[in-house]
């Protein structure tokens, strides 16, 4: 890796951080929390795309580009970063075009990975990238966020579950369970594709698929075993298993009935999946991914448990507020979710400063 | 002379784990390199690359060492970092000159490549 390549990766992550900050502030404004410094109205309106396309989508694109180790693959994260810049400038349509380009490059990366290794998990990652491209294309053509949100969620769920299926090969998994998760993943991909043209039945089926995948993870994920190991593997596994719990909640909320384009159930379902499942996964993997992708050292320290706990506790309060109709609870939960990100930055700085806590090493056997 | 780990030229040589530190300098270089690679940990699983069966080969020619390493999938973004850590671990072994760690994808990794101790740690019966 050249210095220029490392600089590019870190630059992309810096743009992602700017997107996250703006998205969080926009989310707080939406939750009717008064802020001394608030983003503009168009940035508040783009809270969802900033997080989905700008933060999570660009990070996944960067991870895959690093994995493939081909220069052209950086088109995916760089186009994602360009989309962030355009979103922050308030140019939604060009931003959506850049996001589409990023998704198409991610499709090409996944095709290259499938050609290297044809497996259930590489195919599901490719299916997820295709969904992202389809959703971004519709968004570019003017579709609203509620129309494309189910397919966006499916992209993240399929990508993350595929990674978990791959890792779970390290533990004994019954053959029927391996076949089942592939069938569930393909069903989720199909339902998500249909949700872009006919939301009503497809989104309910998508929710049922999310719920089933979450239950699969809770039963068969490697995290069930690594949660008993000390240090980073336990922390990471806890984030994954808690995230799977929220995926089950989000799936259940989506399966309950037709998803309204706004309101408490929409808010609860989207945040259960995107905060509970996806952001928890980001917290859980940051100490693993940051050194690998950007050579940013983040040694595990027990203090990292705090932001994870605040994230999940805050989300529980927020969803409780959604479900019982309490604006105060929803605001408190939203604030706690934002504080979880601040706490994560503080905890990460502490871990870097102290060089991590004691790192007991697992001895096989 | 090239030696590949696993094709031991002295069958009477005790296994790596039987040797005390004071005898370590007398062990074949390939064995010491393999021992060093056990310090390279997959952070997600908490187990080392040797136990996980990710080391496909260690070739020694004089003081030149070439390691063939794989990942469980080409979609893994950790490959570059693990290669870097493996190079550092091998370079730290006494008597090693130039180090080359190659990432290989064929044959694809399977769980059957894991060593018994890693399989036991992850819940396999054997």
Short mmCIF file of C-alpha atoms in Angstrom, two decimals:
data_model
loop_
_atom_site.label_atom_id
_atom_site.label_comp_id
_atom_site.label_asym_id
_atom_site.label_seq_id
_atom_site.Cartn_x
_atom_site.Cartn_y
_atom_site.Cartn_z
CA UNK A 1 0.00 0.00 0.00
CA UNK A 2 1.36 3.39 -0.99
CA UNK A 3 1.23 6.54 1.16
CA UNK A 4 -1.19 8.02 -1.38
CA UNK A 5 -3.51 5.03 -1.01
CA UNK A 6 -3.44 5.30 2.77
CA UNK A 7 -4.12 9.03 2.49
CA UNK A 8 -7.06 8.33 0.21
CA UNK A 9 -8.55 5.86 2.70
CA UNK A 10 -8.14 8.25 5.60
CA UNK A 11 -9.57 11.08 3.52
CA UNK A 12 -12.66 9.00 2.79
CA UNK A 13 -13.05 8.25 6.49
CA UNK A 14 -12.76 11.95 7.29
CA UNK A 15 -15.61 12.69 4.88
CA UNK A 16 -17.59 9.87 6.49
CA UNK A 17 -17.02 11.47 9.90
CA UNK A 18 -18.32 14.81 8.56
CA UNK A 19 -21.40 13.02 7.21
CA UNK A 20 -21.96 11.31 10.57
CA UNK A 21 -21.67 14.57 12.50
CA UNK A 22 -24.12 16.38 10.22
CA UNK A 23 -26.49 13.42 10.19
CA UNK A 24 -26.49 13.22 13.99
CA UNK A 25 -27.15 16.94 14.37
CA UNK A 26 -29.92 16.69 11.78
CA UNK A 27 -31.44 13.76 13.66
CA UNK A 28 -31.46 15.76 16.90
CA UNK A 29 -33.17 18.69 15.18
CA UNK A 30 -35.76 16.24 13.83
CA UNK A 31 -36.31 14.93 17.35
CA UNK A 32 -37.09 18.53 18.41
CA UNK A 33 -33.97 18.90 20.53
CA UNK A 34 -32.68 22.47 20.69
CA UNK A 35 -29.06 22.80 19.58
CA UNK A 36 -26.70 25.76 19.85
CA UNK A 37 -25.35 24.91 16.39
CA UNK A 38 -27.87 23.36 14.02
CA UNK A 39 -27.42 22.25 10.42
CA UNK A 40 -29.45 23.83 7.64
CA UNK A 41 -32.96 22.62 6.76
CA UNK A 42 -31.86 20.68 3.68
CA UNK A 43 -29.24 18.83 5.72
CA UNK A 44 -31.83 18.02 8.38
CA UNK A 45 -34.06 16.64 5.63
CA UNK A 46 -31.15 14.48 4.41
CA UNK A 47 -30.51 12.86 7.81
CA UNK A 48 -31.36 9.40 6.44
CA UNK A 49 -29.39 9.54 3.16
CA UNK A 50 -26.38 11.03 4.96
CA UNK A 51 -26.27 8.08 7.34
CA UNK A 52 -27.25 5.37 4.86
CA UNK A 53 -25.32 6.45 1.77
CA UNK A 54 -22.73 8.73 3.34
CA UNK A 55 -21.68 6.80 6.42
CA UNK A 56 -22.60 3.12 6.26
CA UNK A 57 -22.58 2.74 2.47
CA UNK A 58 -19.21 4.48 2.04
CA UNK A 59 -17.60 2.51 4.88
CA UNK A 60 -18.74 -0.81 3.38
CA UNK A 61 -17.50 0.31 -0.05
CA UNK A 62 -14.11 1.18 1.47
CA UNK A 63 -13.88 -2.18 3.26
CA UNK A 64 -14.57 -4.07 0.05
CA UNK A 65 -12.15 -1.96 -1.98
CA UNK A 66 -9.41 -2.70 0.56
CA UNK A 67 -10.30 -6.41 0.48
CA UNK A 68 -10.12 -6.59 -3.31
CA UNK A 69 -6.83 -4.67 -3.37
CA UNK A 70 -7.42 -3.27 -6.86
CA UNK A 71 -7.05 0.41 -7.65
CA UNK A 72 -10.23 0.69 -9.69
CA UNK A 73 -12.20 -0.58 -6.67
CA UNK A 74 -11.60 2.74 -4.90
CA UNK A 75 -14.16 4.26 -7.26
CA UNK A 76 -16.83 2.90 -4.87
CA UNK A 77 -15.73 4.68 -1.66
CA UNK A 78 -14.53 7.80 -3.49
CA UNK A 79 -17.89 8.19 -5.27
CA UNK A 80 -19.54 7.66 -1.87
CA UNK A 81 -17.42 10.46 -0.41
CA UNK A 82 -18.31 12.70 -3.37
CA UNK A 83 -21.99 11.93 -2.69
CA UNK A 84 -21.48 13.11 0.90
CA UNK A 85 -19.94 16.39 -0.27
CA UNK A 86 -22.82 16.98 -2.67
CA UNK A 87 -25.38 16.13 0.02
CA UNK A 88 -23.75 18.54 2.46
CA UNK A 89 -23.86 21.21 -0.24
CA UNK A 90 -27.57 20.55 -0.64
CA UNK A 91 -27.36 19.15 -4.20
CA UNK A 92 -29.48 16.05 -3.75
CA UNK A 93 -29.81 14.93 -7.35
CA UNK A 94 -26.09 14.97 -8.20
CA UNK A 95 -25.49 13.35 -4.81
CA UNK A 96 -27.86 10.54 -5.72
CA UNK A 97 -26.04 10.12 -9.05
CA UNK A 98 -22.70 9.82 -7.22
CA UNK A 99 -24.29 7.35 -4.80
CA UNK A 100 -25.49 5.31 -7.77
CA UNK A 101 -22.00 5.31 -9.26
CA UNK A 102 -20.62 4.17 -5.89
CA UNK A 103 -23.17 1.34 -5.73
CA UNK A 104 -22.41 0.23 -9.29
CA UNK A 105 -18.70 0.12 -8.46
CA UNK A 106 -19.57 -1.93 -5.37
CA UNK A 107 -21.49 -4.34 -7.61
CA UNK A 108 -18.35 -4.69 -9.78
CA UNK A 109 -16.22 -5.34 -6.67
CA UNK A 110 -18.61 -8.04 -5.54
CA UNK A 111 -18.64 -9.64 -8.99
CA UNK A 112 -14.83 -9.81 -8.78
CA UNK A 113 -15.08 -11.37 -5.32
CA UNK A 114 -17.65 -13.93 -6.50
CA UNK A 115 -15.31 -14.85 -9.36
CA UNK A 116 -12.59 -15.50 -6.78
CA UNK A 117 -14.86 -17.44 -4.45
CA UNK A 118 -18.29 -18.69 -5.46
CA UNK A 119 -20.09 -19.21 -2.15
CA UNK A 120 -23.41 -18.46 -0.52
CA UNK A 121 -21.99 -15.49 1.38
CA UNK A 122 -20.29 -13.86 -1.63
CA UNK A 123 -23.52 -14.24 -3.61
CA UNK A 124 -25.55 -12.60 -0.83
CA UNK A 125 -23.11 -9.69 -0.69
CA UNK A 126 -23.52 -9.28 -4.45
CA UNK A 127 -27.33 -9.39 -4.08
CA UNK A 128 -27.08 -6.67 -1.42
CA UNK A 129 -24.97 -4.44 -3.68
CA UNK A 130 -27.44 -4.91 -6.56
CA UNK A 131 -30.25 -3.79 -4.24
CA UNK A 132 -28.26 -0.73 -3.23
CA UNK A 133 -27.72 0.15 -6.89
CA UNK A 134 -31.42 -0.29 -7.69
CA UNK A 135 -32.48 1.79 -4.69
CA UNK A 136 -29.97 4.54 -5.48
CA UNK A 137 -31.13 4.60 -9.11
CA UNK A 138 -34.73 5.14 -7.99
CA UNK A 139 -33.61 7.78 -5.48
CA UNK A 140 -31.74 9.57 -8.27
CA UNK A 141 -34.89 9.48 -10.40
CA UNK A 142 -36.81 11.19 -7.62
CA UNK A 143 -38.21 8.44 -5.42
CA UNK A 144 -38.60 9.44 -1.76
CA UNK A 145 -36.55 7.99 1.08
CA UNK A 146 -39.51 5.93 2.45
CA UNK A 147 -39.78 4.19 -0.95
CA UNK A 148 -36.14 3.14 -1.10
CA UNK A 149 -35.48 2.69 2.65
CA UNK A 150 -36.53 -1.01 2.76
CA UNK A 151 -34.05 -1.86 -0.03
CA UNK A 152 -31.34 0.22 1.65
CA UNK A 153 -31.92 -1.71 4.86
CA UNK A 154 -31.81 -5.00 2.94
CA UNK A 155 -28.41 -4.03 1.50
CA UNK A 156 -26.97 -3.65 5.00
CA UNK A 157 -28.68 -6.74 6.37
CA UNK A 158 -27.52 -8.95 3.49
CA UNK A 159 -23.97 -7.59 3.60
CA UNK A 160 -23.60 -8.04 7.34
CA UNK A 161 -25.37 -11.41 7.50
CA UNK A 162 -23.18 -12.63 4.62
CA UNK A 163 -20.07 -11.67 6.61
CA UNK A 164 -21.48 -13.52 9.61
CA UNK A 165 -22.30 -16.63 7.54
CA UNK A 166 -18.72 -16.63 6.28
CA UNK A 167 -17.28 -16.37 9.79
CA UNK A 168 -19.68 -18.93 11.18
CA UNK A 169 -17.99 -21.56 9.00
CA UNK A 170 -15.33 -21.63 11.70
CA UNK A 171 -17.82 -23.21 14.08
CA UNK A 172 -19.79 -26.41 13.46
CA UNK A 173 -23.00 -25.46 11.66
CA UNK A 174 -25.56 -28.07 10.53
CA UNK A 175 -25.87 -28.40 6.76
CA UNK A 176 -29.58 -27.61 6.93
CA UNK A 177 -28.83 -24.35 8.74
CA UNK A 178 -26.36 -23.31 6.04
CA UNK A 179 -28.95 -24.03 3.34
CA UNK A 180 -31.67 -22.30 5.32
CA UNK A 181 -29.75 -19.05 5.70
CA UNK A 182 -28.98 -18.93 1.98
CA UNK A 183 -32.68 -19.44 1.20
CA UNK A 184 -33.63 -16.74 3.72
CA UNK A 185 -31.09 -14.35 2.28
CA UNK A 186 -32.35 -14.87 -1.26
CA UNK A 187 -35.95 -14.43 -0.04
CA UNK A 188 -34.97 -11.14 1.63
CA UNK A 189 -33.25 -9.98 -1.57
CA UNK A 190 -36.34 -10.83 -3.63
CA UNK A 191 -38.73 -9.13 -1.20
CA UNK A 192 -36.50 -6.03 -1.09
CA UNK A 193 -36.42 -5.88 -4.90
CA UNK A 194 -40.24 -6.08 -5.02
CA UNK A 195 -40.52 -3.45 -2.27
CA UNK A 196 -39.15 -0.92 -4.76
CA UNK A 197 -42.13 -1.43 -7.07
CA UNK A 198 -44.90 -2.70 -4.78
CA UNK A 199 -44.16 -1.76 -1.16
CA UNK A 200 -47.22 -3.11 0.60
CA UNK A 201 -46.86 -6.91 0.67
CA UNK A 202 -43.14 -6.96 -0.11
CA UNK A 203 -42.08 -4.86 2.89
CA UNK A 204 -44.01 -7.14 5.26
CA UNK A 205 -42.29 -10.17 3.75
CA UNK A 206 -38.98 -8.35 4.03
CA UNK A 207 -39.66 -7.83 7.74
CA UNK A 208 -40.41 -11.50 8.20
CA UNK A 209 -37.13 -12.29 6.41
CA UNK A 210 -35.18 -9.91 8.67
CA UNK A 211 -36.75 -11.56 11.71
CA UNK A 212 -35.83 -15.05 10.46
CA UNK A 213 -32.24 -13.99 9.65
CA UNK A 214 -31.92 -12.44 13.11
CA UNK A 215 -33.08 -15.66 14.75
CA UNK A 216 -30.59 -17.60 12.62
CA UNK A 217 -27.80 -15.32 13.81
CA UNK A 218 -28.84 -15.60 17.43
CA UNK A 219 -28.72 -19.38 17.11
CA UNK A 220 -25.78 -20.05 14.78
CA UNK A 221 -23.52 -16.98 14.66
CA UNK A 222 -19.90 -17.53 15.62
CA UNK A 223 -20.43 -14.72 18.13
CA UNK A 224 -22.29 -17.26 20.29
CA UNK A 225 -18.88 -18.86 20.89
CA UNK A 226 -16.54 -15.85 20.77
CA UNK A 227 -18.67 -14.04 23.37
CA UNK A 228 -17.10 -16.41 25.90
CA UNK A 229 -13.58 -15.33 24.94
CA UNK A 230 -11.87 -12.45 26.74
CA UNK A 231 -11.23 -8.93 25.43
CA UNK A 232 -12.02 -7.78 21.92
CA UNK A 233 -13.73 -11.00 20.70
CA UNK A 234 -16.24 -10.79 23.58
CA UNK A 235 -16.94 -7.07 23.03
CA UNK A 236 -17.33 -7.58 19.30
CA UNK A 237 -19.58 -10.61 19.77
CA UNK A 238 -21.78 -8.76 22.26
CA UNK A 239 -22.30 -5.95 19.74
CA UNK A 240 -23.20 -8.48 17.06
CA UNK A 241 -25.65 -10.45 19.19
CA UNK A 242 -27.32 -7.32 20.56
CA UNK A 243 -27.55 -6.06 16.97
CA UNK A 244 -29.21 -9.30 15.91
CA UNK A 245 -31.76 -8.76 18.67
CA UNK A 246 -32.60 -5.34 17.23
CA UNK A 247 -32.79 -6.79 13.73
CA UNK A 248 -35.45 -9.15 15.06
CA UNK A 249 -37.36 -6.19 16.53
CA UNK A 250 -37.05 -4.20 13.29
CA UNK A 251 -38.17 -7.19 11.24
CA UNK A 252 -41.16 -7.71 13.49
CA UNK A 253 -42.15 -4.03 13.19
CA UNK A 254 -41.89 -4.18 9.39
CA UNK A 255 -43.89 -7.41 9.25
CA UNK A 256 -46.73 -6.02 11.38
CA UNK A 257 -48.42 -4.22 8.50
CA UNK A 258 -48.00 -1.77 5.67
CA UNK A 259 -45.14 0.57 6.52
CA UNK A 260 -46.32 4.18 6.74
CA UNK A 261 -43.98 6.76 5.10
CA UNK A 262 -43.52 8.51 8.48
CA UNK A 263 -44.60 8.25 12.11
CA UNK A 264 -43.66 6.19 15.15
CA UNK A 265 -43.65 2.71 13.57
CA UNK A 266 -41.62 3.95 10.59
CA UNK A 267 -39.17 5.63 12.97
CA UNK A 268 -38.98 2.56 15.22
CA UNK A 269 -38.50 0.02 12.41
CA UNK A 270 -35.83 2.02 10.60
CA UNK A 271 -33.85 2.85 13.72
CA UNK A 272 -34.07 -0.69 15.10
CA UNK A 273 -32.36 -1.90 11.91
CA UNK A 274 -30.04 1.01 11.12
CA UNK A 275 -29.00 1.99 14.66
CA UNK A 276 -29.61 -1.25 16.57
CA UNK A 277 -28.18 -3.61 13.97
CA UNK A 278 -25.93 -1.60 11.64
CA UNK A 279 -24.45 1.00 14.01
CA UNK A 280 -23.93 -1.64 16.69
CA UNK A 281 -21.96 -3.62 14.10
CA UNK A 282 -19.87 -0.50 13.36
CA UNK A 283 -19.08 -0.08 17.08
CA UNK A 284 -18.34 -3.79 17.42
CA UNK A 285 -15.95 -3.85 14.47
CA UNK A 286 -14.26 -0.46 14.69
CA UNK A 287 -11.28 -1.82 16.70
CA UNK A 288 -10.86 -4.50 14.02
CA UNK A 289 -11.55 -2.48 10.89
CA UNK A 290 -9.87 0.88 11.60
CA UNK A 291 -6.35 -0.61 11.93
CA UNK A 292 -6.94 -2.82 8.90
CA UNK A 293 -8.35 -0.18 6.58
CA UNK A 294 -6.63 3.02 7.68
CA UNK A 295 -3.79 1.88 9.97
CA UNK A 296 -5.51 3.81 12.76
CA UNK A 297 -4.62 1.93 15.91
CA UNK A 298 -7.60 1.28 18.16
CA UNK A 299 -6.58 -1.24 20.83
CA UNK A 300 -9.45 -2.76 22.74
CA UNK A 301 -10.07 -1.25 26.16
CA UNK A 302 -12.97 -2.18 28.47
CA UNK A 303 -14.10 1.46 28.36
CA UNK A 304 -15.45 0.70 24.86
CA UNK A 305 -18.30 -1.21 26.54
CA UNK A 306 -19.82 2.10 27.69
CA UNK A 307 -20.73 3.58 24.29
CA UNK A 308 -22.10 0.20 23.23
CA UNK A 309 -24.31 0.10 26.33
CA UNK A 310 -25.43 3.73 25.84
CA UNK A 311 -26.27 2.98 22.20
CA UNK A 312 -28.48 0.01 23.02
CA UNK A 313 -30.00 1.54 26.14
CA UNK A 314 -30.80 4.76 24.26
CA UNK A 315 -32.37 2.85 21.41
CA UNK A 316 -34.56 0.91 23.84
CA UNK A 317 -35.80 4.20 25.33
CA UNK A 318 -36.37 5.66 21.87
CA UNK A 319 -38.38 2.68 20.63
CA UNK A 320 -40.36 2.57 23.86
CA UNK A 321 -41.21 6.24 23.21
CA UNK A 322 -42.28 5.38 19.66
CA UNK A 323 -44.42 2.48 20.77
CA UNK A 324 -46.18 4.19 23.70
CA UNK A 325 -46.39 7.58 21.94
CA UNK A 326 -44.12 9.45 24.34
CA UNK A 327 -42.28 12.31 22.64
CA UNK A 328 -40.14 12.84 25.74
CA UNK A 329 -38.87 9.25 25.70
CA UNK A 330 -38.22 9.44 21.98
CA UNK A 331 -36.22 12.64 22.45
CA UNK A 332 -34.28 11.16 25.39
CA UNK A 333 -33.50 8.04 23.36
CA UNK A 334 -32.41 10.08 20.33
CA UNK A 335 -30.14 12.18 22.52
CA UNK A 336 -28.66 9.03 24.08
CA UNK A 337 -27.97 7.60 20.61
CA UNK A 338 -26.11 10.79 19.67
CA UNK A 339 -24.23 10.70 22.98
CA UNK A 340 -23.25 7.09 22.27
CA UNK A 341 -21.31 8.31 19.23
CA UNK A 342 -19.61 11.02 21.30
CA UNK A 343 -18.88 8.44 24.01
CA UNK A 344 -17.40 6.14 21.38
CA UNK A 345 -15.01 8.86 20.21
CA UNK A 346 -13.99 9.58 23.81
CA UNK A 347 -13.57 5.88 24.61
CA UNK A 348 -11.54 5.35 21.44
CA UNK A 349 -9.26 8.26 22.36
CA UNK A 350 -8.83 6.80 25.86
CA UNK A 351 -8.06 3.35 24.45
CA UNK A 352 -5.45 4.84 22.10
CA UNK A 353 -3.88 6.89 24.86
CA UNK A 354 -3.62 4.01 27.31
CA UNK A 355 -2.70 1.45 24.67
CA UNK A 356 -5.76 -0.66 25.50
CA UNK A 357 -6.56 -2.60 28.63
CA UNK A 358 -5.04 -5.92 29.55
CA UNK A 359 -5.20 -8.13 26.51
CA UNK A 360 -5.58 -11.70 27.71
CA UNK A 361 -4.68 -13.95 24.86
CA UNK A 362 -6.85 -16.92 24.03
CA UNK A 363 -4.97 -20.19 23.99
CA UNK A 364 -6.59 -22.64 21.60
CA UNK A 365 -7.83 -25.75 23.32
CA UNK B 1 18.37 -25.73 0.16
CA UNK B 2 14.65 -25.06 0.41
CA UNK B 3 12.64 -26.61 3.17
CA UNK B 4 8.90 -26.51 3.38
CA UNK B 5 7.31 -26.71 6.82
CA UNK B 6 5.75 -30.12 7.22
CA UNK B 7 8.46 -31.84 5.15
CA UNK B 8 10.80 -32.18 8.10
CA UNK B 9 14.28 -33.35 7.13
CA UNK B 10 14.90 -34.95 10.49
CA UNK B 11 11.98 -37.16 11.58
CA UNK B 12 13.54 -37.55 15.02
CA UNK B 13 13.27 -33.82 15.66
CA UNK B 14 10.90 -33.22 18.56
CA UNK B 15 7.80 -31.15 17.87
CA UNK B 16 7.90 -27.39 18.32
CA UNK B 17 5.89 -27.45 21.50
CA UNK B 18 8.29 -29.95 23.10
CA UNK B 19 11.23 -27.62 22.89
CA UNK B 20 12.31 -25.28 25.64
CA UNK B 21 13.29 -21.73 24.90
CA UNK B 22 16.97 -22.49 25.52
CA UNK B 23 16.92 -24.95 22.64
CA UNK B 24 14.93 -22.70 20.34
CA UNK B 25 17.98 -21.47 18.41
CA UNK B 26 18.73 -25.05 17.39
CA UNK B 27 15.30 -25.64 15.91
CA UNK B 28 14.99 -25.51 12.13
CA UNK B 29 14.26 -22.03 10.92
CA UNK B 30 10.93 -23.06 9.41
CA UNK B 31 9.72 -24.23 12.82
CA UNK B 32 10.78 -21.01 14.49
CA UNK B 33 9.03 -19.02 11.79
CA UNK B 34 5.87 -21.01 12.34
CA UNK B 35 6.14 -20.42 16.07
CA UNK B 36 6.47 -16.68 15.41
CA UNK B 37 3.37 -16.75 13.22
CA UNK B 38 1.33 -18.01 16.17
CA UNK B 39 1.63 -14.43 17.49
CA UNK B 40 -0.44 -13.18 14.54
CA UNK B 41 -4.01 -13.17 15.78
CA UNK B 42 -7.23 -12.92 13.81
CA UNK B 43 -8.86 -10.21 15.94
CA UNK B 44 -12.41 -11.29 15.19
CA UNK B 45 -11.91 -14.85 16.39
CA UNK B 46 -9.10 -14.30 18.87
CA UNK B 47 -7.11 -17.25 17.49
CA UNK B 48 -3.79 -17.28 15.64
CA UNK B 49 -3.34 -17.78 11.91
CA UNK B 50 -1.44 -21.06 12.35
CA UNK B 51 -4.18 -22.66 14.46
CA UNK B 52 -6.81 -21.41 12.02
CA UNK B 53 -5.00 -23.16 9.16
CA UNK B 54 -4.35 -19.95 7.26
CA UNK B 55 -0.63 -20.66 6.77
CA UNK B 56 -0.31 -22.71 3.60
CA UNK B 57 3.44 -22.95 3.43
CA UNK B 58 6.77 -21.79 4.83
CA UNK B 59 9.72 -22.01 2.45
CA UNK B 60 13.24 -21.38 3.72
CA UNK B 61 16.23 -20.81 1.46
CA UNK B 62 19.29 -19.90 3.53
CA UNK B 63 18.07 -16.92 5.55
CA UNK B 64 15.33 -16.04 3.06
CA UNK B 65 11.81 -16.91 4.18
CA UNK B 66 8.67 -17.04 2.09
CA UNK B 67 5.29 -17.59 3.76
CA UNK B 68 2.12 -18.43 1.88
CA UNK B 69 -0.92 -17.17 3.72
CA UNK B 70 -4.61 -17.23 2.93
CA UNK B 71 -7.75 -15.68 4.41
CA UNK B 72 -11.04 -17.41 5.00
CA UNK B 73 -12.50 -15.28 2.16
CA UNK B 74 -11.27 -12.78 -0.43
CA UNK B 75 -13.99 -10.41 0.83
CA UNK B 76 -12.03 -9.96 4.08
CA UNK B 77 -10.55 -6.47 4.52
CA UNK B 78 -8.12 -7.72 7.20
CA UNK B 79 -5.83 -9.45 4.70
CA UNK B 80 -3.43 -6.56 4.23
CA UNK B 81 -3.05 -6.03 7.98
CA UNK B 82 -2.53 -9.72 8.72
CA UNK B 83 0.11 -9.93 5.98
CA UNK B 84 1.83 -6.91 7.54
CA UNK B 85 1.76 -8.47 11.00
CA UNK B 86 3.01 -11.79 9.63
CA UNK B 87 5.96 -10.06 7.95
CA UNK B 88 6.85 -8.32 11.22
CA UNK B 89 6.55 -11.56 13.19
CA UNK B 90 8.77 -13.49 10.78
CA UNK B 91 11.32 -10.67 10.60
CA UNK B 92 11.68 -10.85 14.39
CA UNK B 93 12.98 -14.42 14.23
CA UNK B 94 16.74 -14.80 14.73
CA UNK B 95 18.52 -15.76 11.53
CA UNK B 96 15.86 -14.49 9.16
CA UNK B 97 17.03 -12.20 6.36
CA UNK B 98 14.56 -11.20 3.67
CA UNK B 99 10.88 -12.00 4.25
CA UNK B 100 8.14 -12.42 1.69
CA UNK B 101 4.55 -13.11 2.71
CA UNK B 102 2.33 -14.04 -0.22
CA UNK B 103 -1.44 -13.96 -0.09
CA UNK B 104 -2.81 -16.99 -1.92
CA UNK B 105 -6.41 -18.01 -2.63
CA UNK B 106 -5.96 -21.50 -4.02
CA UNK B 107 -6.93 -23.90 -2.69
CA UNK B 108 -9.73 -22.02 -0.89
CA UNK B 109 -9.63 -22.24 2.89
CA UNK B 110 -12.04 -24.69 4.51
CA UNK B 111 -12.71 -25.43 8.21
CA UNK B 112 -10.94 -28.78 7.75
CA UNK B 113 -7.66 -26.82 7.67
CA UNK B 114 -8.03 -25.72 11.29
CA UNK B 115 -5.78 -27.43 13.80
CA UNK B 116 -7.42 -29.63 16.42
CA UNK B 117 -6.85 -27.11 19.21
CA UNK B 118 -8.62 -24.36 17.26
CA UNK B 119 -11.44 -26.70 16.28
CA UNK B 120 -11.95 -27.66 19.91
CA UNK B 121 -11.93 -23.98 20.95
CA UNK B 122 -14.67 -23.23 18.44
CA UNK B 123 -16.90 -26.14 19.41
CA UNK B 124 -15.97 -28.91 16.97
CA UNK B 125 -15.92 -32.40 18.43
CA UNK B 126 -12.56 -33.18 16.80
#
